[in-house]
């Protein structure tokens, strides 16, 4: 007998009206119980798909015209649905609703049990997942994220680099940063450096450590070594008042503070130094293993249409690429695949000369949507995630994210639109031949974003790239490491596919927690008809280790920003940046003189 039960209720029967030569069907409702896993949910999706296909194909074979396609509802009883692979929704699953109850969780993680003490540490053998050993970059204990062992507890105490040798692909750091911890590649074979560089951080896997005098030379594995030393932007700071800080992570040697953990890849053992309140014999310990919890994927010819998910929590997804390839981002968490400096610079018509080339990729997200039409999420939570939250990647039309909560996310919260295809140099204008590629007419409203970019500090609460007609309204954004809302892409003022976007009545505060060259609201590129109005931006954070303590802004129109109206936005002062912008940006009544009504109206309604 199957451990998982899917109880199917057909809410009507097939009705065929021959006289009108049409066919109409009632909806079907499927109730699912979680028990010990997600098999019931997989089965429910298949049942709904087959119900729709069976009746539609039956009508086709009878020569009947489909008057209205049948819909399906899947109702999830509260509980945890642990998935062993992503839940996949195809065009055949259109007209589908998945409805959760309070405390309904779709989990991409696995539980780790059987802990025992070894001295001051708790230790457990890590079980296989789906018949294979696993490697993970995050760990949650009783719903609280544990700290991957690192050399500092307080980021204000990070060491700073001394110099960079690009020819030798080496970073020099103080000898004391290594010797005081007794670190070497023998006892720390998978050691990583997380390097702060202007508006992004890089995750670099350490290959070698060589002590010379009072300094240590650090070399790195490929491909990130080549990328780190060839790409010009963002750059680490050296020989300045604010040399780039860094921290070291992922070594048992660094496991010295309560709340830290380390995974030994050679022995498949997990070590944890407990907090006073931790009882590991009863604790719920979850490591993320899936990169995607749900994949909603259509094609340009057949999109997934009219799918809604509500009252569901998406938790415990990861993103493993940094463990295998490092992570050297360009901006907004988008990582470089190839990049180098141009000598001499390239002239561009009506644009600044171009001094670098870059090709990029994007992090995985717990929920991934491609070629979907009206794919909606309401009253959902995206939390405890090692990649991004939700990503409308390509070819999406419509789609609402409303009354959702985004919290404890490693990369970006909400992502939409292309950030240049992988094969398009990222400074070139993006003009797809088929406009269906462009994400358009989407909405993200009345949602809460906090503690986003918990690992990649250059990430944003909301990152929208080449989009058209997006509506970002009445959200509350706070405690984020960099920019609150980033809209646009491309670093040029050329005519592209962006237009008619709106950022309206959002409340943004306590941003810039780790990185500067940021703003509450930031734009790139030419986007005619775009309006940024009635937002409240205040209370920038002031970390002491940023590369330039004055280089932050409330509103920031960056390179190529054109044809944008910024009106009635409340900020304490007019600390704005208009950097290498294009024509026809209009600024009206922004600053502290905005009416009290607008101030009170910003944020979640």
XYZ file of C-alpha atoms in Angstrom:
605
model
C 0.000 0.000 0.000
C 1.335 3.450 -0.903
C 2.447 5.503 2.111
C 0.916 8.603 0.561
C -2.762 9.134 -0.101
C -4.304 11.265 -2.805
C -8.085 11.373 -2.415
C -9.789 12.483 -5.616
C -13.208 14.121 -5.685
C -14.697 14.754 -9.142
C -16.936 17.777 -8.676
C -19.069 17.009 -11.701
C -19.371 14.790 -14.703
C -18.640 15.156 -18.393
C -21.381 17.102 -20.154
C -21.552 16.800 -23.953
C -24.031 18.905 -25.936
C -24.152 17.517 -29.438
C -26.629 20.049 -30.811
C -24.233 22.912 -30.195
C -21.316 20.693 -31.202
C -19.435 21.847 -28.085
C -18.072 20.187 -24.997
C -18.008 21.614 -21.453
C -16.536 20.010 -18.347
C -16.799 20.624 -14.642
C -13.773 21.201 -12.442
C -12.055 18.496 -10.473
C -10.772 18.830 -6.906
C -8.002 16.665 -5.499
C -7.199 16.573 -1.772
C -3.686 15.570 -0.730
C -2.319 14.482 2.654
C 1.415 14.931 3.290
C 2.195 12.062 5.679
C 5.952 11.459 5.196
C 6.690 12.951 1.847
C 5.662 14.509 -1.432
C 4.583 11.470 -3.437
C 0.955 12.396 -2.851
C 1.595 15.804 -4.383
C 3.344 14.367 -7.441
C 0.433 11.993 -7.917
C -2.111 14.784 -7.552
C -0.433 16.802 -10.308
C -0.514 13.776 -12.570
C -4.163 13.048 -11.763
C -5.145 16.618 -12.575
C -3.119 16.538 -15.787
C -4.588 13.263 -16.932
C -8.146 14.364 -16.111
C -7.733 17.445 -18.277
C -5.979 15.632 -21.109
C -8.424 12.712 -21.112
C -11.522 14.861 -21.435
C -10.035 17.366 -23.846
C -8.701 14.627 -26.123
C -12.034 12.803 -25.899
C -13.765 15.887 -27.258
C -11.195 16.306 -29.995
C -11.673 12.732 -31.142
C -15.456 13.284 -31.235
C -15.022 16.371 -33.384
C -16.384 18.675 -30.684
C -15.251 22.233 -30.173
C -13.837 22.895 -26.691
C -15.999 25.625 -25.188
C -13.991 25.901 -21.980
C -11.074 23.864 -20.741
C -11.607 22.112 -17.410
C -9.834 23.424 -14.331
C -8.304 21.473 -11.496
C -7.824 22.330 -7.821
C -5.344 20.589 -5.585
C -5.935 21.166 -1.900
C -3.025 20.504 0.439
C -3.661 19.573 4.029
C -1.317 21.404 6.389
C 2.019 19.743 6.986
C 5.413 19.348 5.380
C 5.656 17.937 1.873
C 9.266 16.822 1.491
C 10.175 16.546 -2.181
C 12.835 14.300 -3.700
C 12.742 16.166 -7.016
C 11.209 19.465 -8.143
C 7.475 19.588 -8.680
C 7.121 20.200 -12.411
C 4.177 21.969 -14.010
C 3.822 21.846 -17.804
C 1.486 23.435 -20.376
C -0.750 20.378 -19.944
C -1.273 21.549 -16.338
C -2.813 24.907 -17.274
C -5.938 26.032 -15.409
C -4.596 24.641 -12.148
C -4.877 25.936 -8.590
C -2.823 24.590 -5.703
C -4.277 25.702 -2.377
C -2.569 25.222 0.960
C -3.790 25.526 4.525
C -1.889 27.470 7.190
C 1.481 25.800 7.851
C 1.621 24.019 4.487
C 5.293 23.672 3.538
C 6.899 22.415 0.351
C 10.419 21.457 1.369
C 13.507 20.807 -0.724
C 15.491 19.674 2.291
C 16.301 16.486 4.164
C 16.244 15.843 7.890
C 19.447 14.885 9.670
C 19.025 12.797 12.814
C 21.069 10.577 15.096
C 23.384 13.146 16.706
C 25.865 12.248 19.432
C 28.409 14.234 21.425
C 32.140 14.312 20.778
C 33.635 16.664 23.327
C 32.134 20.121 22.875
C 30.647 19.279 19.495
C 27.612 17.400 18.297
C 28.352 15.002 15.433
C 26.234 12.974 13.019
C 26.835 10.794 9.974
C 25.165 12.481 6.999
C 22.698 10.178 5.256
C 22.605 9.842 1.493
C 19.851 11.601 -0.417
C 18.223 9.583 -3.180
C 21.085 7.106 -3.012
C 23.900 9.659 -3.284
C 26.100 11.601 -0.832
C 25.135 15.252 -0.548
C 27.012 18.516 -0.160
C 25.212 21.552 1.192
C 25.999 25.188 1.934
C 23.250 25.939 4.458
C 21.799 24.310 7.560
C 18.736 25.142 9.628
C 18.233 24.024 13.213
C 14.755 24.407 14.683
C 13.971 26.875 11.909
C 16.998 29.060 12.649
C 19.839 29.310 10.166
C 23.106 28.013 11.583
C 26.423 29.637 10.632
C 28.781 27.882 8.264
C 32.021 27.940 10.294
C 33.930 31.170 9.663
C 36.783 33.143 11.163
C 34.733 36.096 12.471
C 31.550 36.294 14.476
C 31.067 40.011 13.933
C 31.595 41.170 10.352
C 32.974 44.452 11.688
C 36.039 42.422 12.731
C 36.851 41.163 9.232
C 40.504 41.307 8.106
C 41.417 43.395 5.067
C 43.472 42.399 2.041
C 46.935 43.921 1.561
C 47.458 43.766 -2.204
C 46.589 41.952 -5.414
C 48.894 40.364 -7.980
C 46.796 39.910 -11.107
C 49.596 38.306 -13.098
C 50.110 35.596 -10.479
C 46.391 35.486 -9.629
C 47.199 35.995 -5.973
C 45.708 37.986 -3.122
C 47.985 38.971 -0.263
C 46.525 39.101 3.232
C 47.996 39.565 6.743
C 49.888 36.512 7.959
C 48.008 36.728 11.268
C 44.702 36.006 9.493
C 46.066 32.520 8.797
C 48.530 31.711 11.563
C 46.369 32.702 14.512
C 43.901 30.050 13.389
C 46.489 27.462 12.367
C 44.880 27.179 8.915
C 46.522 25.479 5.950
C 45.256 23.613 2.910
C 46.065 20.295 4.568
C 43.648 20.767 7.451
C 41.234 22.948 5.427
C 41.084 21.499 1.896
C 37.781 23.177 1.036
C 38.441 26.565 2.580
C 36.738 29.556 0.961
C 37.387 33.299 0.987
C 34.391 35.628 0.798
C 35.778 38.896 -0.571
C 34.024 42.270 -0.328
C 34.458 44.326 -3.519
C 32.489 47.551 -3.891
C 28.931 46.479 -4.727
C 29.369 42.686 -4.719
C 31.101 39.857 -2.878
C 33.009 36.977 -4.441
C 33.128 33.393 -3.152
C 36.590 32.046 -3.936
C 37.705 28.467 -3.240
C 41.231 28.544 -1.844
C 43.829 26.407 -3.618
C 47.039 27.417 -1.867
C 48.436 29.390 1.081
C 52.057 30.535 1.219
C 53.525 32.489 4.135
C 56.105 35.139 3.184
C 57.312 37.381 5.978
C 54.359 39.049 7.658
C 52.004 38.284 4.768
C 50.270 35.298 3.226
C 49.760 34.718 -0.505
C 46.411 33.126 -1.346
C 45.705 31.404 -4.662
C 42.406 30.011 -5.876
C 40.840 27.255 -7.907
C 39.502 27.664 -11.438
C 37.344 28.981 -12.990
C 36.888 31.674 -10.366
C 40.622 32.447 -10.207
C 40.689 33.548 -13.840
C 37.422 35.483 -13.498
C 38.447 37.216 -10.302
C 41.701 38.566 -11.682
C 40.570 39.346 -15.233
C 37.238 41.079 -14.632
C 37.557 44.792 -13.819
C 34.174 45.484 -12.166
C 33.364 45.325 -9.363
C 36.895 45.576 -8.105
C 38.385 44.896 -4.678
C 39.828 47.968 -2.992
C 43.555 48.104 -2.222
C 45.917 50.825 -1.049
C 43.042 53.017 0.035
C 41.378 54.054 3.282
C 38.940 51.203 2.811
C 40.858 48.142 1.595
C 38.489 45.275 0.884
C 37.566 43.133 3.879
C 37.160 39.383 3.689
C 36.267 36.416 5.813
C 37.283 32.759 5.647
C 34.769 29.945 5.861
C 34.223 26.184 5.505
C 36.903 24.624 7.700
C 36.629 22.545 10.862
C 39.466 24.666 12.250
C 37.055 27.613 12.237
C 34.379 25.757 14.202
C 34.807 27.682 17.454
C 31.594 29.623 18.123
C 28.162 28.389 19.267
C 25.783 28.072 16.334
C 28.471 27.140 13.783
C 28.619 23.963 11.694
C 30.988 22.188 9.336
C 30.407 19.390 6.822
C 33.376 17.060 6.333
C 33.096 15.984 2.710
C 35.644 13.184 3.053
C 34.055 11.436 6.034
C 30.452 12.543 5.363
C 30.114 13.754 8.922
C 28.454 16.926 10.144
C 29.809 18.844 13.147
C 27.911 21.449 15.136
C 28.883 23.598 18.106
C 25.641 24.081 20.008
C 24.076 27.169 21.444
C 23.092 26.866 25.126
C 19.464 26.238 24.187
C 20.192 23.477 21.646
C 19.289 19.870 22.416
C 20.368 17.988 19.327
C 18.643 14.802 20.428
C 15.291 16.465 19.790
C 16.223 19.268 17.381
C 14.782 19.495 13.880
C 17.824 19.765 11.607
C 17.311 20.317 7.877
C 19.896 20.588 5.112
C 18.721 21.806 1.688
C 19.295 19.426 -1.212
C 17.057 20.578 -4.086
C 17.861 23.724 -6.035
C 14.304 24.109 -7.338
C 11.172 23.235 -5.402
C 8.795 24.021 -8.266
C 9.599 24.374 -11.967
C 6.799 25.854 -14.059
C 7.971 25.594 -17.633
C 6.256 26.147 -20.954
C 7.522 26.920 -24.454
C 7.088 29.964 -26.706
C 4.471 28.011 -28.645
C 2.656 26.526 -25.625
C 2.878 28.454 -22.396
C 1.709 27.319 -18.981
C -1.440 29.370 -18.413
C -3.653 30.284 -15.484
C -1.830 28.558 -12.649
C -2.210 29.861 -9.103
C -0.603 28.842 -5.836
C -1.743 30.224 -2.514
C -1.034 29.863 1.182
C 2.099 27.756 0.681
C 5.559 28.103 2.243
C 8.527 27.248 0.017
C 11.548 26.321 2.133
C 14.915 24.577 2.211
C 16.209 24.950 -1.325
C 19.898 25.462 -2.071
C 22.198 26.640 -4.840
C 25.329 24.531 -5.175
C 27.270 26.190 -8.006
C 29.636 28.171 -5.713
C 30.902 24.879 -4.253
C 32.037 23.693 -7.682
C 32.844 26.879 -9.600
C 33.074 29.674 -7.058
C 30.901 32.767 -7.445
C 32.189 36.003 -8.992
C 29.170 38.257 -9.587
C 28.799 41.362 -11.706
C 25.731 42.920 -10.067
C 22.426 41.956 -8.444
C 23.758 38.450 -7.804
C 24.226 37.698 -11.524
C 27.474 35.747 -11.799
C 30.143 36.142 -14.451
C 30.853 33.299 -16.861
C 33.532 35.231 -18.714
C 34.826 38.777 -18.264
C 37.867 40.889 -18.997
C 39.082 44.460 -19.383
C 39.128 46.180 -22.766
C 42.248 48.026 -23.927
C 41.634 50.420 -25.549
C 38.062 51.230 -24.629
C 35.353 50.765 -27.258
C 33.484 53.810 -28.557
C 29.704 53.474 -28.391
C 27.313 55.838 -30.138
C 25.622 58.098 -27.556
C 27.010 55.986 -24.704
C 30.091 56.097 -22.542
C 33.119 54.281 -23.840
C 33.062 50.660 -22.796
C 36.011 49.407 -20.743
C 34.985 45.799 -20.074
C 33.215 42.754 -21.435
C 31.089 40.321 -19.449
C 28.805 37.326 -19.965
C 26.608 36.254 -17.086
C 24.398 33.591 -15.556
C 21.868 33.679 -12.743
C 21.403 31.760 -9.519
C 18.767 29.079 -9.190
C 15.541 29.915 -7.369
C 13.182 27.887 -5.195
C 10.384 28.654 -7.654
C 11.282 28.959 -11.336
C 8.835 30.095 -14.025
C 9.558 30.102 -17.759
C 7.062 30.860 -20.511
C 4.108 31.171 -18.203
C 0.984 33.301 -18.608
C -0.866 34.409 -15.506
C 1.123 32.286 -13.063
C 0.159 33.741 -9.673
C 1.304 33.398 -6.066
C -0.756 34.798 -3.218
C -0.318 34.628 0.563
C 2.808 32.492 0.144
C 6.120 32.534 2.031
C 9.583 32.120 0.567
C 11.973 31.445 3.425
C 15.078 29.455 4.428
C 16.477 29.420 0.895
C 20.041 29.077 -0.390
C 19.388 30.581 -3.834
C 16.777 33.146 -4.853
C 13.110 33.076 -3.893
C 11.037 33.225 -7.074
C 12.310 33.831 -10.597
C 10.181 34.615 -13.646
C 13.044 33.804 -15.968
C 11.848 34.293 -19.516
C 8.734 34.654 -21.630
C 6.273 35.321 -18.817
C 3.142 37.412 -19.316
C 1.056 38.522 -16.382
C 1.660 36.776 -13.100
C 0.917 38.256 -9.707
C 2.907 37.906 -6.524
C 0.747 39.453 -3.821
C 0.610 39.387 -0.027
C 3.703 37.177 0.104
C 6.584 37.092 2.594
C 10.228 36.839 1.527
C 12.680 36.223 4.377
C 16.017 34.491 5.058
C 17.067 34.153 1.419
C 20.696 33.805 0.288
C 20.475 35.607 -3.079
C 17.611 37.734 -4.504
C 14.033 37.694 -3.283
C 11.891 38.301 -6.383
C 13.523 38.160 -9.842
C 11.945 38.847 -13.226
C 13.089 39.136 -16.810
C 16.273 38.549 -18.730
C 19.544 39.945 -17.411
C 21.096 39.425 -20.834
C 21.078 35.927 -22.326
C 24.216 33.987 -21.484
C 25.573 34.401 -25.015
C 24.873 38.164 -25.238
C 27.623 40.428 -23.901
C 25.852 42.136 -21.051
C 26.497 45.748 -22.130
C 24.851 45.219 -25.528
C 21.193 46.178 -25.998
C 18.760 43.283 -25.695
C 16.233 43.324 -28.534
C 14.785 39.823 -28.898
C 13.391 39.030 -32.323
C 10.380 37.388 -30.684
C 8.883 39.751 -28.108
C 7.311 36.790 -26.316
C 10.711 36.332 -24.629
C 10.186 39.532 -22.627
C 8.586 39.243 -19.199
C 5.731 41.751 -19.147
C 2.636 42.925 -17.303
C 3.675 41.327 -14.018
C 2.811 42.491 -10.528
C 4.559 42.198 -7.175
C 2.412 43.930 -4.589
C 1.631 44.121 -0.875
C 4.524 41.821 0.002
C 7.213 41.900 2.675
C 10.945 41.501 2.005
C 13.550 41.243 4.778
C 16.913 39.549 5.311
C 17.437 38.997 1.598
C 20.950 38.469 0.202
C 22.070 36.779 3.393
C 25.038 35.218 1.569
C 25.534 37.170 -1.654
C 25.538 40.690 -0.195
C 25.211 42.245 -3.637
C 21.674 40.884 -4.062
C 18.402 42.803 -4.027
C 14.961 42.360 -2.532
C 13.447 42.842 -5.996
C 15.570 42.516 -9.147
C 13.796 43.156 -12.454
C 15.901 43.156 -15.612
C 14.613 43.548 -19.164
C 10.918 43.796 -18.298
C 7.936 45.690 -19.667
C 4.853 46.859 -17.825
C 5.883 45.483 -14.440
C 4.050 46.913 -11.410
C 6.044 46.934 -8.149
C 3.694 48.535 -5.630
C 2.974 48.766 -1.910
C 5.747 46.460 -0.730
C 7.767 46.800 2.475
C 11.514 46.196 2.134
C 13.998 46.339 4.999
C 17.188 44.768 6.318
C 18.691 44.037 2.919
C 22.423 44.083 2.149
C 22.486 46.276 -0.928
C 19.733 47.873 -3.071
C 16.044 47.488 -2.287
C 14.548 47.556 -5.819
C 16.702 47.272 -8.961
C 14.923 47.930 -12.265
C 16.519 47.602 -15.693
C 19.749 46.294 -17.185
C 22.306 46.952 -19.887
C 24.434 50.030 -19.049
C 23.350 51.801 -22.231
C 20.712 54.270 -23.419
C 19.872 52.375 -26.615
C 16.304 51.483 -27.435
C 15.569 48.037 -25.988
C 12.540 46.043 -24.847
C 11.996 47.815 -21.494
C 9.079 50.234 -21.110
C 6.037 51.294 -19.069
C 7.277 49.985 -15.739
C 6.064 51.332 -12.392
C 7.528 51.420 -8.894
C 4.810 52.859 -6.684
C 4.235 53.476 -2.970
C 6.866 51.099 -1.586
C 8.405 51.540 1.880
C 12.163 50.886 1.900
C 14.484 51.240 4.903
C 17.571 49.730 6.490
C 19.050 48.848 3.117
C 22.791 48.874 2.362
C 23.502 46.558 5.306
C 26.808 45.384 3.771
C 27.443 47.047 0.370
C 27.347 50.594 -0.979
C 27.088 52.097 -4.472
C 23.454 51.332 -3.782
C 20.057 52.935 -3.366
C 16.604 52.238 -2.107
C 15.518 52.331 -5.769
C 18.030 51.871 -8.595
C 17.570 51.936 -12.385
C 19.544 51.058 -15.518
C 18.812 51.575 -19.183
C 16.267 53.169 -21.456
C 12.696 52.425 -20.365
C 10.136 54.851 -21.855
C 6.933 55.349 -19.901
C 8.448 54.166 -16.631
C 7.173 55.919 -13.492
C 8.726 55.847 -9.999
C 6.323 57.615 -7.672
C 5.103 57.990 -4.089
C 7.731 55.711 -2.559
C 9.255 56.273 0.891
C 12.984 55.574 1.175
C 14.816 56.200 4.443
C 17.319 54.914 6.991
C 20.337 53.626 5.116
C 22.490 51.279 7.197
C 26.082 52.316 7.948
C 28.446 49.316 7.996
C 31.994 50.483 8.741
C 33.658 48.310 6.094
C 32.028 49.642 2.894
C 34.387 50.770 0.115
C 33.213 54.409 0.227
C 31.107 55.514 3.207
C 29.501 58.394 1.268
C 28.635 56.478 -1.887
C 25.016 55.599 -1.139
C 21.750 57.147 -2.311
C 18.002 57.127 -1.805
C 17.266 57.179 -5.554
C 19.846 56.264 -8.181
C 19.445 56.504 -11.961
C 22.530 54.764 -13.268
C 24.103 54.395 -16.659
C 21.759 54.786 -19.615
C 18.641 55.401 -17.491
C 16.328 57.289 -19.854
C 12.703 58.407 -20.231
C 11.838 57.835 -16.566
C 9.531 60.002 -14.432
C 10.467 60.214 -10.723
C 7.731 62.026 -8.832
C 6.541 62.573 -5.254
C 9.020 60.192 -3.635
C 9.687 60.963 0.035
C 13.295 60.859 1.185
C 14.846 62.646 4.199
C 17.165 64.612 1.885
C 17.755 64.836 -1.832
C 20.709 62.454 -1.798
C 20.270 61.151 -5.333
C 22.667 60.106 -8.079
C 22.185 60.684 -11.805
C 25.115 58.791 -13.287
C 25.752 58.800 -17.049
C 22.030 58.883 -17.702
C 20.302 59.280 -21.021
C 17.698 61.871 -22.001
C 14.212 62.735 -20.770
C 14.377 61.751 -17.124
C 11.993 64.018 -15.224
C 12.309 64.692 -11.481
C 9.276 66.318 -9.816
C 8.739 67.031 -6.111
C 11.058 64.444 -4.575
C 12.460 64.901 -1.080
C 11.167 65.799 2.370
C 8.390 68.106 1.106
C 6.141 65.273 -0.066
C 2.673 65.242 1.496
C 1.844 63.317 4.653
C -0.826 61.391 2.772
C 1.774 59.899 0.423
C 4.039 59.018 3.349
C 1.247 57.232 5.198
C 0.125 55.382 2.068
C 3.516 53.761 1.321
C 4.100 50.134 2.186
C 1.773 47.174 2.535
C -1.901 48.022 2.398
